[in-house]
Tab-separated table of C-alpha atoms in Angstrom:
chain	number	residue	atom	x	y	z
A	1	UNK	CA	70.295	-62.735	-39.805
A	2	UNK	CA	73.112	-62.480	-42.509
A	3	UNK	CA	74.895	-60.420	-40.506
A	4	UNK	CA	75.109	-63.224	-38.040
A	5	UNK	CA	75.441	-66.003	-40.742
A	6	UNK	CA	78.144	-64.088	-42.529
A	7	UNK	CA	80.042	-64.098	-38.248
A	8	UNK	CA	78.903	-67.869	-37.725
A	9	UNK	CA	82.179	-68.726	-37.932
A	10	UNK	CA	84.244	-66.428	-35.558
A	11	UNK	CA	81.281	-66.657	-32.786
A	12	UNK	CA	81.495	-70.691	-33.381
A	13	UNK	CA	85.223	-69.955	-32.059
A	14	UNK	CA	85.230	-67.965	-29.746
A	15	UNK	CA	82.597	-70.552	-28.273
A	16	UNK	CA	84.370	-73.359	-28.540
A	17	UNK	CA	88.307	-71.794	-27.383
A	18	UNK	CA	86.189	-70.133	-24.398
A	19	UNK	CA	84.969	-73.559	-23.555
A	20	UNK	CA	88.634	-75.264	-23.572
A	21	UNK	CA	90.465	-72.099	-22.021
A	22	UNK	CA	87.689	-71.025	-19.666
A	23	UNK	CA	87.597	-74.395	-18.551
A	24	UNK	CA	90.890	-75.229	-17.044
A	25	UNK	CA	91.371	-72.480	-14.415
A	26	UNK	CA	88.531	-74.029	-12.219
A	27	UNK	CA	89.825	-77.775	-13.219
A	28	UNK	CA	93.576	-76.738	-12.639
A	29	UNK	CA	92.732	-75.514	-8.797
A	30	UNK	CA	90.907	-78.869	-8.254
A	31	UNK	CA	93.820	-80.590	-9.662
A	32	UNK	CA	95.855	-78.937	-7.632
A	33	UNK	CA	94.051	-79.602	-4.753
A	34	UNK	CA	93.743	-83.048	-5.583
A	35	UNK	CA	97.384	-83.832	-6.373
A	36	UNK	CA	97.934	-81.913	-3.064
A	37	UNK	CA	99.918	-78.541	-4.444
A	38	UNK	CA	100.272	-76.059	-2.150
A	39	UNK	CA	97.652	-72.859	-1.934
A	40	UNK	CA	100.292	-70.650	-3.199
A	41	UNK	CA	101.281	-73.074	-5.742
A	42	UNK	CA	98.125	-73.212	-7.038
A	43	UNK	CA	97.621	-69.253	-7.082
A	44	UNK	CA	100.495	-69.101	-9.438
A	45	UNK	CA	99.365	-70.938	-12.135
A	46	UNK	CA	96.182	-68.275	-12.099
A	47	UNK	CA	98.791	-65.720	-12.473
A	48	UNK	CA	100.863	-67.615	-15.062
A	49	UNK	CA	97.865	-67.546	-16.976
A	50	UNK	CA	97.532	-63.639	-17.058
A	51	UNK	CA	101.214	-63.558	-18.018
A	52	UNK	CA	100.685	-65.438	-21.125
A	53	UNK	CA	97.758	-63.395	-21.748
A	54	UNK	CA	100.066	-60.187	-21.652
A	55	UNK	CA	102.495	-61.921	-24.031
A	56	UNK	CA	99.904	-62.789	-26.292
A	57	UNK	CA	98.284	-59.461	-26.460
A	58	UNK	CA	101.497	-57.729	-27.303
A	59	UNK	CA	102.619	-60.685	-29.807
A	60	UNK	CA	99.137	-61.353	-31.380
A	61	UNK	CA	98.943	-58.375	-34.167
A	62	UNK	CA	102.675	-59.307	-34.693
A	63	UNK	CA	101.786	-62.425	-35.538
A	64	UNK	CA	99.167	-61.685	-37.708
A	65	UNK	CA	101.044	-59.628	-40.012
A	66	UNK	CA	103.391	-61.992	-40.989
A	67	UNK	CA	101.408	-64.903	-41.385
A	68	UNK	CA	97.723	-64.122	-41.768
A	69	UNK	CA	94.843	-64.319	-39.498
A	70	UNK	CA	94.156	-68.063	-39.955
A	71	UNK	CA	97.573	-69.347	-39.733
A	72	UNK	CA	98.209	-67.256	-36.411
A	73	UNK	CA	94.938	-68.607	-34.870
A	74	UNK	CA	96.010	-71.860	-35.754
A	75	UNK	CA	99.673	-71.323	-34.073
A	76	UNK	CA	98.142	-70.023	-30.965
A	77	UNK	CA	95.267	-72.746	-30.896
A	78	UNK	CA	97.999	-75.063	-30.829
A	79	UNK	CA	99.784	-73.589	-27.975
A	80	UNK	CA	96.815	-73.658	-26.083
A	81	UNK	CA	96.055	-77.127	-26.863
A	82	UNK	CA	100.049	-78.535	-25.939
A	83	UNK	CA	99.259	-76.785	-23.116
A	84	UNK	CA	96.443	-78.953	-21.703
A	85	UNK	CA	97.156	-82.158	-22.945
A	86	UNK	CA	100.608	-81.454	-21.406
A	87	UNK	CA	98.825	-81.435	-17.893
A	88	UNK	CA	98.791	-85.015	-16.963
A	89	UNK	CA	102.048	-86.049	-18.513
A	90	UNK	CA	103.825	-83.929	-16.543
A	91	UNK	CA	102.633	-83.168	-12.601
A	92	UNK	CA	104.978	-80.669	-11.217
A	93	UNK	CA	103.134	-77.023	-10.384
A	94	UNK	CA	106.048	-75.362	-12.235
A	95	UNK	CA	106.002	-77.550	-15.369
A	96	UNK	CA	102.053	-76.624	-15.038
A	97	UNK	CA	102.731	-72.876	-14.892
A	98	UNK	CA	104.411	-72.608	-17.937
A	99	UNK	CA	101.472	-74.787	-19.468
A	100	UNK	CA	99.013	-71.716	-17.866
A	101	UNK	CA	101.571	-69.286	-19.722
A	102	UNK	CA	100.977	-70.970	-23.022
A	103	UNK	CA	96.753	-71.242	-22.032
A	104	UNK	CA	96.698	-67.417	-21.282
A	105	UNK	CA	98.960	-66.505	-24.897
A	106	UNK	CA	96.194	-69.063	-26.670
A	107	UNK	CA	93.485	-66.663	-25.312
A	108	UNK	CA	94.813	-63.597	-25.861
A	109	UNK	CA	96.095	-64.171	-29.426
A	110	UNK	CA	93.038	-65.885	-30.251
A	111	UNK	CA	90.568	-63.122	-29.079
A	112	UNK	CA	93.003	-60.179	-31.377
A	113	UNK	CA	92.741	-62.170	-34.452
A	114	UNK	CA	88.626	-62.415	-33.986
A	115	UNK	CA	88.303	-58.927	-32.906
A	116	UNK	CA	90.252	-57.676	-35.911
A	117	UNK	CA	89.141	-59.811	-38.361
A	118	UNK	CA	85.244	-58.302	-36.621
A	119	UNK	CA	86.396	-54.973	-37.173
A	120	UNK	CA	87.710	-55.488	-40.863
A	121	UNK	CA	83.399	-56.928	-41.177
A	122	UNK	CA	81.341	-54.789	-39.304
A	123	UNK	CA	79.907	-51.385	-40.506
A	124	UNK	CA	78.323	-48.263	-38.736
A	125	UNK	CA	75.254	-49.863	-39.712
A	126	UNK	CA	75.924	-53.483	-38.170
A	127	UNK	CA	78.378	-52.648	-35.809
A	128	UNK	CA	75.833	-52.112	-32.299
A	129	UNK	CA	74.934	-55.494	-33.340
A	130	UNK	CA	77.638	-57.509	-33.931
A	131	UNK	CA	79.023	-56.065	-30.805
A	132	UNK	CA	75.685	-57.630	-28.861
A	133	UNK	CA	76.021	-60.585	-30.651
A	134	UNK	CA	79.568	-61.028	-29.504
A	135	UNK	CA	79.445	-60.407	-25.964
A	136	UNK	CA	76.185	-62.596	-25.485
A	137	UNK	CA	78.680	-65.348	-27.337
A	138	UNK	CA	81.757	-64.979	-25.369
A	139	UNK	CA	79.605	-64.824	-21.794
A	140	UNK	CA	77.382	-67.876	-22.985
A	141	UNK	CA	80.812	-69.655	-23.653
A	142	UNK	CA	82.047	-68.537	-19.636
A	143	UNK	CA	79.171	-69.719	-18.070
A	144	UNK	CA	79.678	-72.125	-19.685
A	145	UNK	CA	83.175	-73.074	-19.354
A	146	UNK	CA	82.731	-72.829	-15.739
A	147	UNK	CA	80.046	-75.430	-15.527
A	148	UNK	CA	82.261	-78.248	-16.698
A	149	UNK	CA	84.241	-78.643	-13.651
A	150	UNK	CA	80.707	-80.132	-12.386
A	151	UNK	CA	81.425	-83.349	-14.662
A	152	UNK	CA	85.180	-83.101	-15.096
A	153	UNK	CA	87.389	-84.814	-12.982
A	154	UNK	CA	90.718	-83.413	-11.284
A	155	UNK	CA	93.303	-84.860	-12.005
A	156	UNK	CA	92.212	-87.139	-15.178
A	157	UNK	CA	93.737	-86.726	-17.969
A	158	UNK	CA	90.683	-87.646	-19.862
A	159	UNK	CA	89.555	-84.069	-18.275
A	160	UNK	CA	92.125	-82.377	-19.670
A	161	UNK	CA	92.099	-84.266	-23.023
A	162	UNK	CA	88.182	-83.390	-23.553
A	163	UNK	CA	89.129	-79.477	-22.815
A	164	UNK	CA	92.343	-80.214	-25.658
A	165	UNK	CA	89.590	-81.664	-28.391
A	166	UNK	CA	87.767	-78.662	-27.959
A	167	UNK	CA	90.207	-76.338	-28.031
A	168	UNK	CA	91.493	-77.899	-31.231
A	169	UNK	CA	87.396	-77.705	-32.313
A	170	UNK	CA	88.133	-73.765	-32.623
A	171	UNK	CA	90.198	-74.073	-35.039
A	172	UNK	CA	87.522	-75.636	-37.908
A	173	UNK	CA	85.370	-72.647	-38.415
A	174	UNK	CA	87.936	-70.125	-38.466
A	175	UNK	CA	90.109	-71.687	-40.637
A	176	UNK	CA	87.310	-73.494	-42.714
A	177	UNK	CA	85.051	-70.653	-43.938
A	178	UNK	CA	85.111	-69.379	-47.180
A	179	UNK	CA	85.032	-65.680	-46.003
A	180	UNK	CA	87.733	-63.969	-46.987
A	181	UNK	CA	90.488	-62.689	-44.661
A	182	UNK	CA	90.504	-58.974	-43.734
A	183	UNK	CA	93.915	-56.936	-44.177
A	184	UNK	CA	95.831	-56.715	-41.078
A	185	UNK	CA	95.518	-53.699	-38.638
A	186	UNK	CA	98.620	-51.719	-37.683
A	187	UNK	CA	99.200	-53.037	-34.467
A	188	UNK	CA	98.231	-50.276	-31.715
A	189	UNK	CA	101.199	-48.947	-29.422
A	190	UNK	CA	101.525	-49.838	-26.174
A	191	UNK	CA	101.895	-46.500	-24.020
A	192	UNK	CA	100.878	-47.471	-20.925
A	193	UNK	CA	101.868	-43.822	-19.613
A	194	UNK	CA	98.991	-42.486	-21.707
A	195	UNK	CA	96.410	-44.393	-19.239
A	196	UNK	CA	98.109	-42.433	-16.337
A	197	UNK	CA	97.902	-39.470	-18.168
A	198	UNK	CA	94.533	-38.939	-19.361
A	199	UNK	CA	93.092	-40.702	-16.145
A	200	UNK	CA	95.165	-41.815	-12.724
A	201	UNK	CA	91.322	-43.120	-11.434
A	202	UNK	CA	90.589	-45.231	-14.480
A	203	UNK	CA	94.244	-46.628	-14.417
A	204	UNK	CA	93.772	-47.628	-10.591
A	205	UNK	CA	90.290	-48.765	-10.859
A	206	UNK	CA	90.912	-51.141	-13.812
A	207	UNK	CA	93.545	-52.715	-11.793
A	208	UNK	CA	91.111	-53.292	-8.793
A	209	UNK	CA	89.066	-54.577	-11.510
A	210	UNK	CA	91.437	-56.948	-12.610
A	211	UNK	CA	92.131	-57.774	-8.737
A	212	UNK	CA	88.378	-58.626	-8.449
A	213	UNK	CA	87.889	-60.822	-11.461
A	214	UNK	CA	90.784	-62.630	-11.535
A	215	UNK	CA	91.402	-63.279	-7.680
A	216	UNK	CA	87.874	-64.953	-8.104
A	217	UNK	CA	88.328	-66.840	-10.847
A	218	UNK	CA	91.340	-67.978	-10.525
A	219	UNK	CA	91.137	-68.661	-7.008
A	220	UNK	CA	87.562	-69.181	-6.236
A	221	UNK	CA	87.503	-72.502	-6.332
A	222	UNK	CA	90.088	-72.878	-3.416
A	223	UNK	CA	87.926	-70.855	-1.411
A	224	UNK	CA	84.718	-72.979	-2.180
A	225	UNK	CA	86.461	-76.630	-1.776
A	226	UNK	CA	87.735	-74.801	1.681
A	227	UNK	CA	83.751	-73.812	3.075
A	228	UNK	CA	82.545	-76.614	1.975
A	229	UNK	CA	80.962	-76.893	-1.518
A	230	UNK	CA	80.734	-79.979	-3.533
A	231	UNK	CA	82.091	-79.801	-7.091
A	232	UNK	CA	78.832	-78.839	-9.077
A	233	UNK	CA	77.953	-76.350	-6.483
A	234	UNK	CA	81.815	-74.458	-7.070
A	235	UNK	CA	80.504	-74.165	-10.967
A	236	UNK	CA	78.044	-72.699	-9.492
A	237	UNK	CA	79.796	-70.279	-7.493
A	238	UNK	CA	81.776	-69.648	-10.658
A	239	UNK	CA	79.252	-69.000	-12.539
A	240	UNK	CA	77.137	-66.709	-10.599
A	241	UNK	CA	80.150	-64.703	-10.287
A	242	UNK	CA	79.870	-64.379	-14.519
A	243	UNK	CA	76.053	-64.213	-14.735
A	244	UNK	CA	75.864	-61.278	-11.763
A	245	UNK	CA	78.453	-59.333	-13.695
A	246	UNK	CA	76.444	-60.110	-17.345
A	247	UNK	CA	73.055	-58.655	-15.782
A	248	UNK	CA	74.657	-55.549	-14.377
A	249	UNK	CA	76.515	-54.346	-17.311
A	250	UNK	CA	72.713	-52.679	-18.685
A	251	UNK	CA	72.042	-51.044	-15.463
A	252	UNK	CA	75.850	-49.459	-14.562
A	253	UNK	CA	76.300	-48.148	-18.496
A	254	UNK	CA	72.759	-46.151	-16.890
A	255	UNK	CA	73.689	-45.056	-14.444
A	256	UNK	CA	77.416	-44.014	-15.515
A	257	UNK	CA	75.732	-42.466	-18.641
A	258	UNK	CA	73.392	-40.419	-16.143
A	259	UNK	CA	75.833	-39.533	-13.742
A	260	UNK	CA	79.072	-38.820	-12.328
A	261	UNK	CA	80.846	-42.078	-13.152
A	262	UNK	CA	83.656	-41.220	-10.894
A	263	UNK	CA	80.657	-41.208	-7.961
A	264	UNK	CA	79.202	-44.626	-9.629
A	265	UNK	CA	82.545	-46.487	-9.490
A	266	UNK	CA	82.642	-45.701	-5.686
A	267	UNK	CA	78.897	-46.719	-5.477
A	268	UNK	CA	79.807	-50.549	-6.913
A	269	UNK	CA	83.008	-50.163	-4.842
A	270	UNK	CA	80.565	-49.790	-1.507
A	271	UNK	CA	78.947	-52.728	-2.845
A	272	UNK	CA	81.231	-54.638	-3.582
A	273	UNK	CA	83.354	-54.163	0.012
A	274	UNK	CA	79.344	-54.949	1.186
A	275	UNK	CA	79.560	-58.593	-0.191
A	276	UNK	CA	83.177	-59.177	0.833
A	277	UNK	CA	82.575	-58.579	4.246
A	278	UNK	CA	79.088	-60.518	4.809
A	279	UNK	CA	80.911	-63.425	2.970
A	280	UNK	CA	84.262	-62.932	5.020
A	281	UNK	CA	82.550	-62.419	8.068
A	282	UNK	CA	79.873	-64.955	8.197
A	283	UNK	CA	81.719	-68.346	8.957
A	284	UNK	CA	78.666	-71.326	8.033
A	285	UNK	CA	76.682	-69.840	5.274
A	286	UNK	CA	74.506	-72.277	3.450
A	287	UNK	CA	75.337	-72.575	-0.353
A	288	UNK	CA	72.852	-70.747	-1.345
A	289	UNK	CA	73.589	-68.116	0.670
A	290	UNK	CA	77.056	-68.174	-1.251
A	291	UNK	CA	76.073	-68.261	-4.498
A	292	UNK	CA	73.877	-65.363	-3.602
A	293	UNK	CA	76.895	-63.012	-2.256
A	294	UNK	CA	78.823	-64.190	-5.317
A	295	UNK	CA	76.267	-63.257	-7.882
A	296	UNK	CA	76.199	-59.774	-5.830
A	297	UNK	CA	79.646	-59.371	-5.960
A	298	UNK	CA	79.752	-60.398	-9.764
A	299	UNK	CA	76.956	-57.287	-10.098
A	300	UNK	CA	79.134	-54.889	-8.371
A	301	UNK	CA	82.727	-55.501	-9.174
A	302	UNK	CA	82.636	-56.511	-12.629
A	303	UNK	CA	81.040	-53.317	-14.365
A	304	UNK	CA	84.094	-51.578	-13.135
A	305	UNK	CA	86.336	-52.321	-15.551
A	306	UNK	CA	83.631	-50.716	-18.107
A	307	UNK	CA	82.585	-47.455	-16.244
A	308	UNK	CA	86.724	-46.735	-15.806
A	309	UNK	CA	86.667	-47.108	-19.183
A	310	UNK	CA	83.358	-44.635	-20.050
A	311	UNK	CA	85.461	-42.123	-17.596
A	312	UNK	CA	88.823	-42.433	-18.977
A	313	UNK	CA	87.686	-41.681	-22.697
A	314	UNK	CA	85.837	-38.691	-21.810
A	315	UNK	CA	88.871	-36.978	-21.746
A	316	UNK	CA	90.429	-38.975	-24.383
A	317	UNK	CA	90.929	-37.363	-27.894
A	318	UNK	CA	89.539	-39.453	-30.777
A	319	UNK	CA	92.827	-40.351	-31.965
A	320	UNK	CA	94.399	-41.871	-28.875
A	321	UNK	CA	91.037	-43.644	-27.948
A	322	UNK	CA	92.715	-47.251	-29.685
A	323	UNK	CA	95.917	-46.515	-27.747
A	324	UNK	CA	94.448	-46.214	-24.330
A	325	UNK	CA	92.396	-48.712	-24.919
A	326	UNK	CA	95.381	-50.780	-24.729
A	327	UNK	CA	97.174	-48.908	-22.030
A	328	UNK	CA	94.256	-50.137	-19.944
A	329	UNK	CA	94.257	-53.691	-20.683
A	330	UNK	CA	97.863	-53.196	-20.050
A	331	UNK	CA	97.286	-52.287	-16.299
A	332	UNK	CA	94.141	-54.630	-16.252
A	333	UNK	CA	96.876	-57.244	-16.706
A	334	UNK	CA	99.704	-56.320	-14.631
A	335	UNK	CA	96.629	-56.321	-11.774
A	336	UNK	CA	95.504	-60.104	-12.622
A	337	UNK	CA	98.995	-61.373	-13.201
A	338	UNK	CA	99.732	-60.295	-9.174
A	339	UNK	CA	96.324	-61.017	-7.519
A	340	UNK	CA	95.634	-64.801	-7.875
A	341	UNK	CA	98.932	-65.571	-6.364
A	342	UNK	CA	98.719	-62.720	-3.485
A	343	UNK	CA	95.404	-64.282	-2.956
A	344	UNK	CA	96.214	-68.028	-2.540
A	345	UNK	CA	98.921	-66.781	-0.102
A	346	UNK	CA	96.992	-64.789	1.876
A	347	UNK	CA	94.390	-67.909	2.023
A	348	UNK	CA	97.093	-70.227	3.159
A	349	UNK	CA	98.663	-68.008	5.380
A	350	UNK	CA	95.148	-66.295	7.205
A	351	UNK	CA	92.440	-68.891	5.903
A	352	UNK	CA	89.781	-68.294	2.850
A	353	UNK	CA	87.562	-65.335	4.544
A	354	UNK	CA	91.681	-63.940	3.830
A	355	UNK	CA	90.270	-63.379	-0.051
A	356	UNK	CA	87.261	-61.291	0.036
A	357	UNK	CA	88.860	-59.168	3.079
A	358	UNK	CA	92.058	-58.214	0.311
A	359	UNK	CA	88.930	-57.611	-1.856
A	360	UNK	CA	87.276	-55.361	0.437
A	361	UNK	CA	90.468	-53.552	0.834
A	362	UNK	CA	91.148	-52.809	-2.980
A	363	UNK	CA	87.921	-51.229	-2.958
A	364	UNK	CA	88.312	-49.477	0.252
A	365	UNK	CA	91.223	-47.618	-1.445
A	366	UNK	CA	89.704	-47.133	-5.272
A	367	UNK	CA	86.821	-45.199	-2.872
A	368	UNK	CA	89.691	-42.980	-0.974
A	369	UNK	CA	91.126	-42.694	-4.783
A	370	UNK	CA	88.182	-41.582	-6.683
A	371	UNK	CA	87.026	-38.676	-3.907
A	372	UNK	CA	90.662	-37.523	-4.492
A	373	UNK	CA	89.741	-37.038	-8.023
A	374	UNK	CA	87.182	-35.549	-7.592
A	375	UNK	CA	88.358	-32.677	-5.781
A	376	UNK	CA	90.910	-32.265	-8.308
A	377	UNK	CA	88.804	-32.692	-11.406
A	378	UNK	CA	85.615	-31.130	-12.052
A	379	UNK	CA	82.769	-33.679	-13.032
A	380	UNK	CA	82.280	-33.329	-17.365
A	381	UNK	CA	78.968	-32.272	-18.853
A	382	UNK	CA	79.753	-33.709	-22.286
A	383	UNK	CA	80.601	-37.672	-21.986
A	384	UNK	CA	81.248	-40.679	-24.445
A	385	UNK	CA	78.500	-43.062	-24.208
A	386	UNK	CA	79.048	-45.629	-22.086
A	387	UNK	CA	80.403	-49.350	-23.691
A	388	UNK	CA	80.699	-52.860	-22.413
A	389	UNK	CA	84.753	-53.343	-22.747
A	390	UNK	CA	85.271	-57.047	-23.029
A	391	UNK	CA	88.877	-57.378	-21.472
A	392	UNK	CA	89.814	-59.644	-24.039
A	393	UNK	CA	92.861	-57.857	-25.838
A	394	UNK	CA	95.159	-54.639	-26.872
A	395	UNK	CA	92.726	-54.404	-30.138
A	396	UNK	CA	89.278	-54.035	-28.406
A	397	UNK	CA	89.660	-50.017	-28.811
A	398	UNK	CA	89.270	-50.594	-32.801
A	399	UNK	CA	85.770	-52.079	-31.753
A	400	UNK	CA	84.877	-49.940	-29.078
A	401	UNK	CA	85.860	-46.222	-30.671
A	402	UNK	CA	82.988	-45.711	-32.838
A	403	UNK	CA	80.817	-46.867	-30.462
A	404	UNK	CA	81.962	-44.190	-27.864
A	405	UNK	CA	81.933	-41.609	-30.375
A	406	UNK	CA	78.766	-42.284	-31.812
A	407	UNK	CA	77.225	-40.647	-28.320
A	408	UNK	CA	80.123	-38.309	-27.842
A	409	UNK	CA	78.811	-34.691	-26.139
A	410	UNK	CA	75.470	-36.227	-24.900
């Protein structure tokens, strides 16, 4: 209980920025629709968004050593919240893209000053449970976040407004609290060759990961309002997606800590090609049939990013284990900043069943991929233990390392 008194603060933000942030990628493909943007149109702001978030990654522990954790979380706050309260006063998709690019630096740079002011805090001792705390926080706050499109309206600027005053919420706690600041980390280096060296698989699988999550929930909603769905039952959609993903993340760290994680990845990729097609292929499903195929495909696709991960630190030394860390997120990026607008064009041009069929086909080739490897590379007997990896920014490794290496050789 102190432990989470003494983090009140940071979870209170993350909260509240997840709300504002996590809230306008559903809202801003409504809008779109609404104020009658194209599909590809509105598949570029998803990946606008993912841009930012690269920029903000790289710039965050930049930032932070020259001004301090609370003034940077302020600075990006702000950018986030010019950002939305920018939407209405300018409708153009291009003027709303560069919005998305300041929305996506907001998140990144706001999730690298909590996760290193979290690692500055935690101990051995409290570390397993500070991590908990924090990813039952930050998936509480997407659920969430997703729900609100149910009562906001496209288009309004009151909508967009309401997301701003929340956004601007998360910066009280942070800045308010009388804990004091941590020093600043070294920022980690960006090698994004060491991902391809230690692991090609994990490097290709975290960019079908990326493919997966952000096609979906960037572009989801364009594929609901197009079969059908009224606007509470899209939240929905959204946030089965989450929840599916949430509830798998116990069983998959299982099984990838019990077997050959190279054999489970291909496993959730079968899956997850197994809800693509029944959703692609099946033209009147009833919304609950939906939600149902979404929660599935939540289950299947979204441990991947974790398990490529487990895989790719097993043959990670302890010292580059912060480094590849970011190498990952690095391609995790580069995958979400091209998928939501490949997506939305492939809807526009072929029709929405288009989505989960480039889906399916990701997956079809991380299968082909992974029995590659496998010939190539002999399966380990002694692992890292398997972690949840939030994809939240370059500094997660600082979190994550002990944690691997706590159940290194098991």
């Amino acid at each position: 209980m102190r432990m989470l008194i003494s983090f009140a603060a940071l979870f209170l933000s993350v909260v509240l920025m997840q709300l504002s942030t996590g809230g306008v990628a559903p809202l801003d493909a409504l809008s779109g629709i609404t104020l009658d943007f194209s599909t590809q149109q509105i598949g570029f702001l998803g990946s606008a968004h993912f841009f930012g978030f690269f920029i903000g990654c790289w710039w965050a522990p930049r930032l932070m050593g020259s001004v301090g954790h609370s003034r940077a979380f302020a600075a990006f706050t702000a950018a986030g919240a010019i950002g939305l309260i920018s939407h209405m006063l300018v409708v153009d998709p291009i003027a709303w893209a560069v919005m998305r690019v300041a929305s996506g630096i907001c998140v990144a740079g706001c999730y690298t000053i909590i996760e290193a002011w979290l690692q500055a805090k935690v101990t051995n001792e409290t570390r397993g449970r500070a991590m908990g705390t924090y990813r039952i926080v930050d998936m509480a706050g997407q659920l969430v976040a997703q729900s609100l499109i149910s009562v906001l309206e496209p288009a309004s600027y009151v909508s967009y407004n309401i997301l701003a005053i929340i956004c601007c919420a998360s910066l009280l706690p942070l800045t308010l609290t009388t804990v004091r600041q941590p020093e600043t980390p070294a920022a980690p280096r960006l090698r994004p060759k060491l991902g391809l060296e230690i692991s090609p698989l994990a490097t290709a699988a975290v960019v079908v990961a990326a493919l997966s999550s952000a096609t979906f929930r960037m572009v989801g909603p364009l594929y609901g309002e197009q079969v059908g769905l009224r606007l509470d039952q899209i939240a929905w959609f959204l946030s089965a997606f989450i929840l599916g993903g949430a509830l798998a993340q116990y069983p998959a760290g299982w099984l990838a800590d019990k077997f050959d994680r190279r054999k489970v990845m291909i496993w959730l990729s079968v899956a997850a090609i197994l809800c693509c097609v029944i959703t692609a292929l099946v033209d009147t499903m009833h919304p609950t049939g939906v939600l149902l195929t979404a929660f599935f495909f939540g289950a299947t696709s979204f441990p991947i990013y974790s398990v490529a991960a487990a895989h790719a630190n097993d043959f990670a030394t302890s010292e580059q284990r912060v480094e590849l860390s970011a190498a990952l997120m690095f391609y995790f990026a580069i995958g979400a900043i091209a998928a939501p607008f490949v997506a939305s064009s492939l809807i526009e041009w072929y029709g929405p069943q288009a989505m989960f069929l480039m889906i399916a086909s990701a997956h079809g080739i991380l299968i082909f991929f992974s029995m590659l490897r496998m010939l190539a590379r002999p399966t380990l007997v002694l692992r890292t233990r398997y972690v949840w990896a939030p994809r939240t920014s370059f500094t997660i490794g600082r979190l994550t390392k002990t944690d691997r290496e706590a159940g290194e050789g098991q």
